[in-house]
XYZ file of C-alpha atoms in Angstrom:
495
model
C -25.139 -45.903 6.963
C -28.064 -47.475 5.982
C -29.709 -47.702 2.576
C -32.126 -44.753 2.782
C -29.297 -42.426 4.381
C -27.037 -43.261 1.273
C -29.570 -42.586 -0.933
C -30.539 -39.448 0.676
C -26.801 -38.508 0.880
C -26.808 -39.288 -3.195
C -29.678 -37.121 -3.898
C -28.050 -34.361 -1.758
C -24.661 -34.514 -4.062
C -27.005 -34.712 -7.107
C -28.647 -31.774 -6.245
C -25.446 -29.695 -5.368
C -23.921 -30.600 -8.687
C -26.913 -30.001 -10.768
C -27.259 -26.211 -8.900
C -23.425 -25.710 -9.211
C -23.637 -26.852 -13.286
C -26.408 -24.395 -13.080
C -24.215 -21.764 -12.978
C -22.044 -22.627 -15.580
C -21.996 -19.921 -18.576
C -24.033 -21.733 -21.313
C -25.086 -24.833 -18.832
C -28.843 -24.427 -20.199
C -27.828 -24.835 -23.901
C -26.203 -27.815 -23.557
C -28.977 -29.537 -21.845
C -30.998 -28.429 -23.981
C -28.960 -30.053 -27.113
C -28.768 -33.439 -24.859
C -32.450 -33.584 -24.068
C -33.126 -33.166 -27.950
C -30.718 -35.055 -29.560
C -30.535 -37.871 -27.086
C -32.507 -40.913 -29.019
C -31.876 -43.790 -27.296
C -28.415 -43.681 -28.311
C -25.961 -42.907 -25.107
C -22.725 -43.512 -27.483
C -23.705 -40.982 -29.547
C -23.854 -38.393 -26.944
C -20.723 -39.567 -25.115
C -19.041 -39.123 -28.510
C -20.932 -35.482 -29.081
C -19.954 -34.320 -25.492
C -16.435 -35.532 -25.782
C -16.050 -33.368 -29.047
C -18.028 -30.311 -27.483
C -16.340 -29.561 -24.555
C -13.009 -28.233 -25.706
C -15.319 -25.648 -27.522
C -17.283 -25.129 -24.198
C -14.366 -24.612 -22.417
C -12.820 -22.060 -24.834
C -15.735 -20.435 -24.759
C -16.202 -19.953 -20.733
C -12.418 -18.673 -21.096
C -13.616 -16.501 -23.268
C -16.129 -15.015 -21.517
C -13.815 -14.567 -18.185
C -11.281 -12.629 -20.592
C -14.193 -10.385 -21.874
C -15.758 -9.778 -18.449
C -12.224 -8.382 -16.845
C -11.526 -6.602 -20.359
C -14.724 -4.701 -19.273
C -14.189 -4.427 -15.414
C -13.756 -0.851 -13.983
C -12.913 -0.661 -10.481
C -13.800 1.973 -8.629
C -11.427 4.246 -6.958
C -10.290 4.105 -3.168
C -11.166 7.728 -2.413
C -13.553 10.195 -4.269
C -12.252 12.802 -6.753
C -11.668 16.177 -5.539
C -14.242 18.623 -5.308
C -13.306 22.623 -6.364
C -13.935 23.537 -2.393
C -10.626 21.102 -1.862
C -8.746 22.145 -4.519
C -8.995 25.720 -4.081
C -8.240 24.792 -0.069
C -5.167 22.761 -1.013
C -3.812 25.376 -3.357
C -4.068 27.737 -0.580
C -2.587 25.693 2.192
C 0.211 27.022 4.034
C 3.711 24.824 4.587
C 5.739 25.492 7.623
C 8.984 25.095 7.106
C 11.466 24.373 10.532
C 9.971 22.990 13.640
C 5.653 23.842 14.238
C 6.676 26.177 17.834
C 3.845 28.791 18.491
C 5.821 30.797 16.531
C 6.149 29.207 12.971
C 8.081 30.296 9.748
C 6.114 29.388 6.549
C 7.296 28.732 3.383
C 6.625 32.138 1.612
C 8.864 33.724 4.463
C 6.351 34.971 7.068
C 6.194 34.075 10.774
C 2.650 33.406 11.880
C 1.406 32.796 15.397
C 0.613 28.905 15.612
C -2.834 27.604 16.933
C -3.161 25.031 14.669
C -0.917 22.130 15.863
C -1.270 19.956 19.084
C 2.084 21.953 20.720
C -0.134 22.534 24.046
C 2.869 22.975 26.822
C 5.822 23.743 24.068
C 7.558 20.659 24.727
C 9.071 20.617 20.750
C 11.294 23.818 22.805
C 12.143 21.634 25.278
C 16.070 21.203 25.089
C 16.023 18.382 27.868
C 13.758 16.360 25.889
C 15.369 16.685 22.503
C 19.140 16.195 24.094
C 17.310 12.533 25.221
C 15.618 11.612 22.161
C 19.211 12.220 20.925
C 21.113 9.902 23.016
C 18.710 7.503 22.628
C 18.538 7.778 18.403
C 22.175 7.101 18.652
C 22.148 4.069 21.335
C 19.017 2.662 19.584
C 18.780 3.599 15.875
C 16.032 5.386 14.251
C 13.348 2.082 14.586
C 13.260 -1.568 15.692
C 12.150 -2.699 12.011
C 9.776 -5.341 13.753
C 6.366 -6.032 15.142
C 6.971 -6.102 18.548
C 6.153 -9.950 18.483
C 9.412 -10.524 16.778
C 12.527 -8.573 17.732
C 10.972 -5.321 17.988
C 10.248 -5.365 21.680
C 13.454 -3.680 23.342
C 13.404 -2.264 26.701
C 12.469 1.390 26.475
C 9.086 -0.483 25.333
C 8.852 -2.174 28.221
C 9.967 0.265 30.710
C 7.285 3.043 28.936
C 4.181 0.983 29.050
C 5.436 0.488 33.037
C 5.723 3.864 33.160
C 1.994 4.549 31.493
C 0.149 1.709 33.738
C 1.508 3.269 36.786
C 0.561 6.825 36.052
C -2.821 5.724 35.440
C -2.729 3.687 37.770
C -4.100 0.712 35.779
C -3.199 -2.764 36.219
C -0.928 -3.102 33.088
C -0.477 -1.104 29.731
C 0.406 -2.205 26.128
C 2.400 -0.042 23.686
C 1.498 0.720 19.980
C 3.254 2.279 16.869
C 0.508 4.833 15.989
C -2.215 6.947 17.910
C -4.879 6.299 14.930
C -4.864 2.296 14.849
C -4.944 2.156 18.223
C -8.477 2.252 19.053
C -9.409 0.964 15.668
C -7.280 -2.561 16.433
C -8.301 -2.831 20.078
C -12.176 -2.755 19.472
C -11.874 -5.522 16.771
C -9.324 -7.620 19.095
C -12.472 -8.031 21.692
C -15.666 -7.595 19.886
C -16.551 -9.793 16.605
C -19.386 -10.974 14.823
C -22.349 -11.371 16.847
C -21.249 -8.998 19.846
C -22.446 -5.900 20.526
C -21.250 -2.222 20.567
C -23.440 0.965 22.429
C -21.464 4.054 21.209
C -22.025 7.564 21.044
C -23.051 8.825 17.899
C -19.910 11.451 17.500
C -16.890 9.088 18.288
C -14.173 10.112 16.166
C -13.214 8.207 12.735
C -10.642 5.789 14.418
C -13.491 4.604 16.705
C -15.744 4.226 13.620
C -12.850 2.165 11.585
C -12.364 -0.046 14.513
C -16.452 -0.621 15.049
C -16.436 -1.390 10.705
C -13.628 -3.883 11.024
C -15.153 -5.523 13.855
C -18.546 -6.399 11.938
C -20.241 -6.532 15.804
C -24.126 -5.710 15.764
C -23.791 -1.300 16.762
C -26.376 0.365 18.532
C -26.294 4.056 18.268
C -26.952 6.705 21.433
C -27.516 10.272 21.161
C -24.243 12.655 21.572
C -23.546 12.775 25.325
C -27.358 11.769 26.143
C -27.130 9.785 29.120
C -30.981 9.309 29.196
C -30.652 8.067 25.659
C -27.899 5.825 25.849
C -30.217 4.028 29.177
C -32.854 3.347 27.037
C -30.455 1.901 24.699
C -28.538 -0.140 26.945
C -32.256 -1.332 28.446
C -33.589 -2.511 24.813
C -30.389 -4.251 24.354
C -30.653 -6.369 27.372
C -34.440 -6.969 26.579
C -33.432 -8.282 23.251
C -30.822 -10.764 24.236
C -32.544 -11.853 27.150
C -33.350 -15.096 25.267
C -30.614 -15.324 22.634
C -27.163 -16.956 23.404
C -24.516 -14.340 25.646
C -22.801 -11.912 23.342
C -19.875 -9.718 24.760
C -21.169 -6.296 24.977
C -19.752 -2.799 24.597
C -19.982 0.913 25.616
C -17.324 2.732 23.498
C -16.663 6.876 24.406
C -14.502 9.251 24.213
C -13.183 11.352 27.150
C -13.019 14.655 25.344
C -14.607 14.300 22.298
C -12.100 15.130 19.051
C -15.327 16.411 16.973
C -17.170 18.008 19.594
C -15.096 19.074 22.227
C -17.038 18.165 25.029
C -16.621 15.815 28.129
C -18.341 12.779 29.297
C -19.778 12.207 32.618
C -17.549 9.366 33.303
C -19.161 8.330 36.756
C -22.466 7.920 35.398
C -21.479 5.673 32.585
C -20.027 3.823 35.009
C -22.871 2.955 37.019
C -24.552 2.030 33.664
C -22.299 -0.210 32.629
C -22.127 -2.001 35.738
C -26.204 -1.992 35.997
C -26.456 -3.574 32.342
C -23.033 -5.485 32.428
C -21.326 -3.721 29.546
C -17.672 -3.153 29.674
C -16.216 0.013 28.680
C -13.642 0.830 26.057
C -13.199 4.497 27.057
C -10.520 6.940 24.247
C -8.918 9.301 26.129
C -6.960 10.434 22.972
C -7.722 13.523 23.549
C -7.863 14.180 27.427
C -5.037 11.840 28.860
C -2.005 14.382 29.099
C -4.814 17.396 29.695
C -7.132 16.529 32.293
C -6.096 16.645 35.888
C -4.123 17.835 38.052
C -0.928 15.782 36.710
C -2.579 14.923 33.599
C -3.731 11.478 34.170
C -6.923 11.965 32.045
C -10.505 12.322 32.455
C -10.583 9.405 35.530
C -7.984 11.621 37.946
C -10.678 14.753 36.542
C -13.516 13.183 37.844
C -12.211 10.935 40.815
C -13.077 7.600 39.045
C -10.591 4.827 39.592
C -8.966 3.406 36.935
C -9.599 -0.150 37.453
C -13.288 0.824 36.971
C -12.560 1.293 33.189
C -11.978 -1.351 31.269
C -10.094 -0.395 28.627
C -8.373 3.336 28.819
C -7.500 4.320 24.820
C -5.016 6.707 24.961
C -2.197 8.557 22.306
C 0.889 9.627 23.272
C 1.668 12.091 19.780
C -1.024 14.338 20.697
C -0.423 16.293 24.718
C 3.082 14.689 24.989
C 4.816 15.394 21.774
C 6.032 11.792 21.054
C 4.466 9.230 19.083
C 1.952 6.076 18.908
C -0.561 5.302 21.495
C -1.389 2.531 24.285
C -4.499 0.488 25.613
C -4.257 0.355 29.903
C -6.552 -2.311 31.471
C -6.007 -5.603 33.285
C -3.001 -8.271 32.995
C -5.285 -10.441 30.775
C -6.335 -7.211 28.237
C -3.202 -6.117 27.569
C -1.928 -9.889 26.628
C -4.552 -10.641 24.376
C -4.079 -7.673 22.398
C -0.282 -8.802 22.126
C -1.612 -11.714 20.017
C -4.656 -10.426 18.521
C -4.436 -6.781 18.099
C -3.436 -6.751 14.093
C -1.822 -3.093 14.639
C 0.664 -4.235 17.389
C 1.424 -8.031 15.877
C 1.964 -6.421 11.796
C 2.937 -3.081 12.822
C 6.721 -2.226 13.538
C 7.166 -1.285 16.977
C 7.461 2.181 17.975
C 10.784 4.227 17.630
C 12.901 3.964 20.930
C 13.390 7.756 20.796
C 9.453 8.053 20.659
C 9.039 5.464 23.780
C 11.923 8.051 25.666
C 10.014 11.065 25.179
C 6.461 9.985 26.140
C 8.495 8.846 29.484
C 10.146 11.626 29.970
C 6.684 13.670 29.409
C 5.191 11.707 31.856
C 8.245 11.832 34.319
C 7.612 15.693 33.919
C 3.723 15.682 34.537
C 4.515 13.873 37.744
C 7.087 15.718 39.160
C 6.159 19.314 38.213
C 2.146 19.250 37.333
C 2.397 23.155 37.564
C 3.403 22.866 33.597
C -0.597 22.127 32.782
C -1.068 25.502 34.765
C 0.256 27.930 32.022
C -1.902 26.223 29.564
C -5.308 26.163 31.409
C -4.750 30.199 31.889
C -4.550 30.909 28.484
C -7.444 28.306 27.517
C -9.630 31.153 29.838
C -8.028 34.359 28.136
C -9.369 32.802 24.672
C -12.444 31.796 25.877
C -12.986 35.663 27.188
C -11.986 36.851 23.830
C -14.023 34.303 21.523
C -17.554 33.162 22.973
C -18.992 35.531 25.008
C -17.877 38.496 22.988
C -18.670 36.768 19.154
C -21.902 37.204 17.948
C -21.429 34.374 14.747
C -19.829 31.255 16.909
C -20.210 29.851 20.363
C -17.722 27.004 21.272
C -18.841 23.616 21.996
C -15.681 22.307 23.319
C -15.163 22.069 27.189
C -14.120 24.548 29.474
C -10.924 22.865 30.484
C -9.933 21.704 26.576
C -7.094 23.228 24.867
C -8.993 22.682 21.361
C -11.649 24.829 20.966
C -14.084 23.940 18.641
C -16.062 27.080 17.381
C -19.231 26.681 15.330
C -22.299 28.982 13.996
C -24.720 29.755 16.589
C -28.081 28.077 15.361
C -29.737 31.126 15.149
C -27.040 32.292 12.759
C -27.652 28.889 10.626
C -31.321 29.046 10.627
C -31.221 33.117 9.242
C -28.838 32.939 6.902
C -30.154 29.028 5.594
C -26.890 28.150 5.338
C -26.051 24.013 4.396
C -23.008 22.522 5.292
C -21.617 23.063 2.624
C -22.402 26.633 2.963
C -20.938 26.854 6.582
C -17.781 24.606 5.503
C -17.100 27.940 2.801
C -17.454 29.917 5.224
C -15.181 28.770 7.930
C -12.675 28.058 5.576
C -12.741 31.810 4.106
C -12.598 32.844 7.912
C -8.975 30.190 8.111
C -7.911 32.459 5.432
C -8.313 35.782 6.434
C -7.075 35.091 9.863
C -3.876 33.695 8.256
C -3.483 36.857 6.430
C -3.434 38.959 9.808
C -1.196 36.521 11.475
C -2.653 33.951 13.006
C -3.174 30.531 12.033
C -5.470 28.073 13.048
C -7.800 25.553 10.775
C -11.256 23.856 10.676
C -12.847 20.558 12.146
C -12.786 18.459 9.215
C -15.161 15.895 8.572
C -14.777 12.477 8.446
C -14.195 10.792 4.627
C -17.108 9.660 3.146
C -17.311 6.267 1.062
C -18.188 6.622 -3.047
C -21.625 6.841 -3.296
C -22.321 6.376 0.079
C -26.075 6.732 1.387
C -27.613 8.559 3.757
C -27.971 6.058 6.280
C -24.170 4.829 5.669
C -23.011 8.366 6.601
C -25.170 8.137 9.691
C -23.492 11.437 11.837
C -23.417 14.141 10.301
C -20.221 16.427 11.546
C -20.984 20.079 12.410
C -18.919 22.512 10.512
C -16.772 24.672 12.967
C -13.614 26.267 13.444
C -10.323 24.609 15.418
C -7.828 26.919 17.731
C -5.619 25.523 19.731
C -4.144 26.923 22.594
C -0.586 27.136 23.639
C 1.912 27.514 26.853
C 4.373 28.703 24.500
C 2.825 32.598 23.835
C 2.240 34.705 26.676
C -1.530 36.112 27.867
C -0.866 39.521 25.534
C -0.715 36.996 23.161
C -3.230 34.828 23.166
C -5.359 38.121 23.892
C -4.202 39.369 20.395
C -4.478 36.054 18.286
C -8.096 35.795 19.821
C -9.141 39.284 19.021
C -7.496 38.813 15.490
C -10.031 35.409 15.110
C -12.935 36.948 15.933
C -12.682 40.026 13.968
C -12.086 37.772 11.135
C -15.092 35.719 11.700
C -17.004 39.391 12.114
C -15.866 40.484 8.965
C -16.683 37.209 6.761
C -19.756 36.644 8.393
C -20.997 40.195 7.380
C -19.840 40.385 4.252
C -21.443 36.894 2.979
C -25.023 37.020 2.312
């Protein structure tokens, strides 16, 4: 280092320190003192700033103490408003297993479309003898990540058993549905990468996107023509700038919608822009297909063309947690650097028996999804051709119908959401009170004070039924009738 490098280099330190001093609670008073009582005499000041900086010191202590005295932090989640306390003071409890029929906790029995029970496997003896034996061979949980000691081999043999229904490559196991998604996006895609998604991805997709601070372009709900021209002005922009890993992220069935993708053509996208695809199939693995395989065996689309499949195994097949299906070299980077599988304890061995046993079933006897698929038909004949309030957005092969106001409805009655949300939720409760219970599509949790922009999708209000195997056609003919009479009768009566 020459000299004018080490002088540069000192005037660099100088600088930092002098900014940094800045800073410093009562910095500018003291150089101000120095500056006028500095005569020519440096003891003097040494002696001074000796003396003076206990009492600065004490002071910048004191400050700190003041400041926290006065800090108010805000709270994690926003207060209540009267809409949710009146709905929780209203909410039923079930009390014994959720079957279609369900006992509730002021003594009556109330058909069930409200839980995710779509072929009645919680009545399935078979199953529940198994998830017996295996509680008692196993114990209740591994009380591990699966890093550590909390891999055992039902694990092992049920993501084997997942990766060859699918027919992917190789599958990876997690503890929970929810975190699933939202740890698998941020294991691939950081800072700097970038993420095409559809606008009405659930809230597990939108947690994942958050954590992984990647750039996010947004597409229109289900618009292929819109996502193109997204995908196109992404390309354009990075044509110059370093390569970023890029992302389309879907959903198969869509949890606040309802409706289906068209999974070939976001394939050919994806390989005409050189995206890879992180596809959920939360809500359509275990549903579509002939054996249930998901939205790729529903629309003849190999696996292996998808390059991550998202998928939970609480939901269609009664268990617990969820797993991520792709190639060898996927599924082991997530066992390193997916933060719900390495700080999450692995999932119960009785829960890992079931979903195999479910899947076992779907293989061997797919005439189980038949039952199902009737009844979704006798509830659509009863609900959105006959109602003249709702129409239902989901698909015509989804067990969860999703049933909001026509717009012409909206736009007479200027209803807000808020409006519509009343509504619906007065429509819950008068259905429960003839029998039937089902619930509303509620909307994602908004941050404190968050803006307009920061909300960015705004969820449509609508109603939630969801259809069983377990009650027979009379049945579902009935509950349906009793739903849209109810809907009839609030929808009238409100001005």
């Amino acid at each position: 280092m020459d000299l004018q490098d080490a002088h540069s280099w000192l005037v660099d330190i100088l600088n930092e320190a002098s900014v940094k001093f800045q800073k410093v609670p009562g910095s500018a008073i003291f150089l101000r003192y120095v500056k006028s009582s500095y005569q020519n005499d440096p003891v003097r000041s040494a002696v001074e700033l000796f003396l003076f900086l206990p009492i600065l010191v004490a002071d910048i202590e004191k400050e700190i103490d003041e400041l926290v005295d006065d800090w108010t932090p805000e709270p994690l989640v926003a207060p209540q408003t009267p809409f949710e306390e009146a709905e929780n003071e209203k909410r039923p409890v079930i009390v014994g297993p959720t079957g279609p029929k369900s006992k509730l906790s002021n003594g009556r029995t109330v058909t069930n479309l409200a839980s995710y029970n779509f072929y009645n496997l919680v009545a399935n003896e078979n199953l529940k003898e198994k998830a017996i034996d295996v509680l008692r061979t196993y114990g209740v949980g591994p009380c591990s990540p699966p890093g550590f000691y909390g891999t055992q081999d039902v694990h092992v043999r049920t993501e084997a058993d997942i990766a060859t229904h699918l027919g992917a490559p190789a599958c990876i196991v997690y503890a929970q549905a929810f975190s699933t998604i939202s740890s698998v996006i941020p294991a691939f895609s950081k800072r700097g990468d970038i993420i095409v998604a559809d606008k009405a991805v659930n809230y597990a997709i939108r947690k994942g996107i958050q954590i992984s601070r990647s750039t996010i372009r947004w597409y229109e709900h289900n618009d292929l023509e819109d996502m193109q021209k997204v995908l196109e002005k992404v390309v354009r922009e990075q044509a110059k700038k370093p390569l970023t890993r890029r992302f389309i992220v879907t959903e198969g069935l869509f949890e606040n919608v309802g409706d289906m993708i068209d999974l070939p053509k976001i394939i050919d996208l994806k390989l005409r822009y050189k995206f890879r695809l992180i596809l959920d199939e939360t809500w359509s693995f275990g549903v579509l297909g002939r054996t249930g395989r998901g939205i790729t065996e529903h629309q003849n689309v190999d696996a292996a063309e998808v390059d991550m499949i998202i998928g939970s195994l609480a939901g269609p097949l009664c268990s617990g947690g969820g797993f991520c299906a792709g190639s060898d070299d996927i599924v082991e980077h997530q066992r390193i650097s997916a933060a719900a599988y390495c700080y999450s304890a692995a999932l119960p061995a009785m829960l890992a028996t079931t979903a195999s046993e479910v899947l076992s079933m779907l293989e061997t006897s797919p005439e189980m999804l038949t039952p199902v698929r009737e009844n979704i038909k006798t509830m659509w004949a009863q609900l959105d051709p006959r109602s003249d309030w709702v129409h239902c957005t989901s698909s015509v092969e989804n067990p969860i119908m999703i049933l909001a106001l026509k717009p012409e409805v909206v736009a007479s009655k200027k209803w807000n959401i808020l409006d519509q949300e009343q509504v619906f939720q007065d429509v819950v409760d008068e259905t429960l009170a003839n029998g039937v219970m089902i619930t509303r599509l509620k909307s994602m949790p908004r941050g404190i004070n968050a803006t307009t922009k920061e909300i960015g999708w705004e969820l449509q209000p609508a109603l939630k039924v969801c259809i069983t195997s377990g009650l027979s056609r009379k049945e579902i003919e009935r509950a349906g009738i009793t739903v849209r009479h109810a809907i009839t009768k609030v929808i009238s009566k409100r001005r």
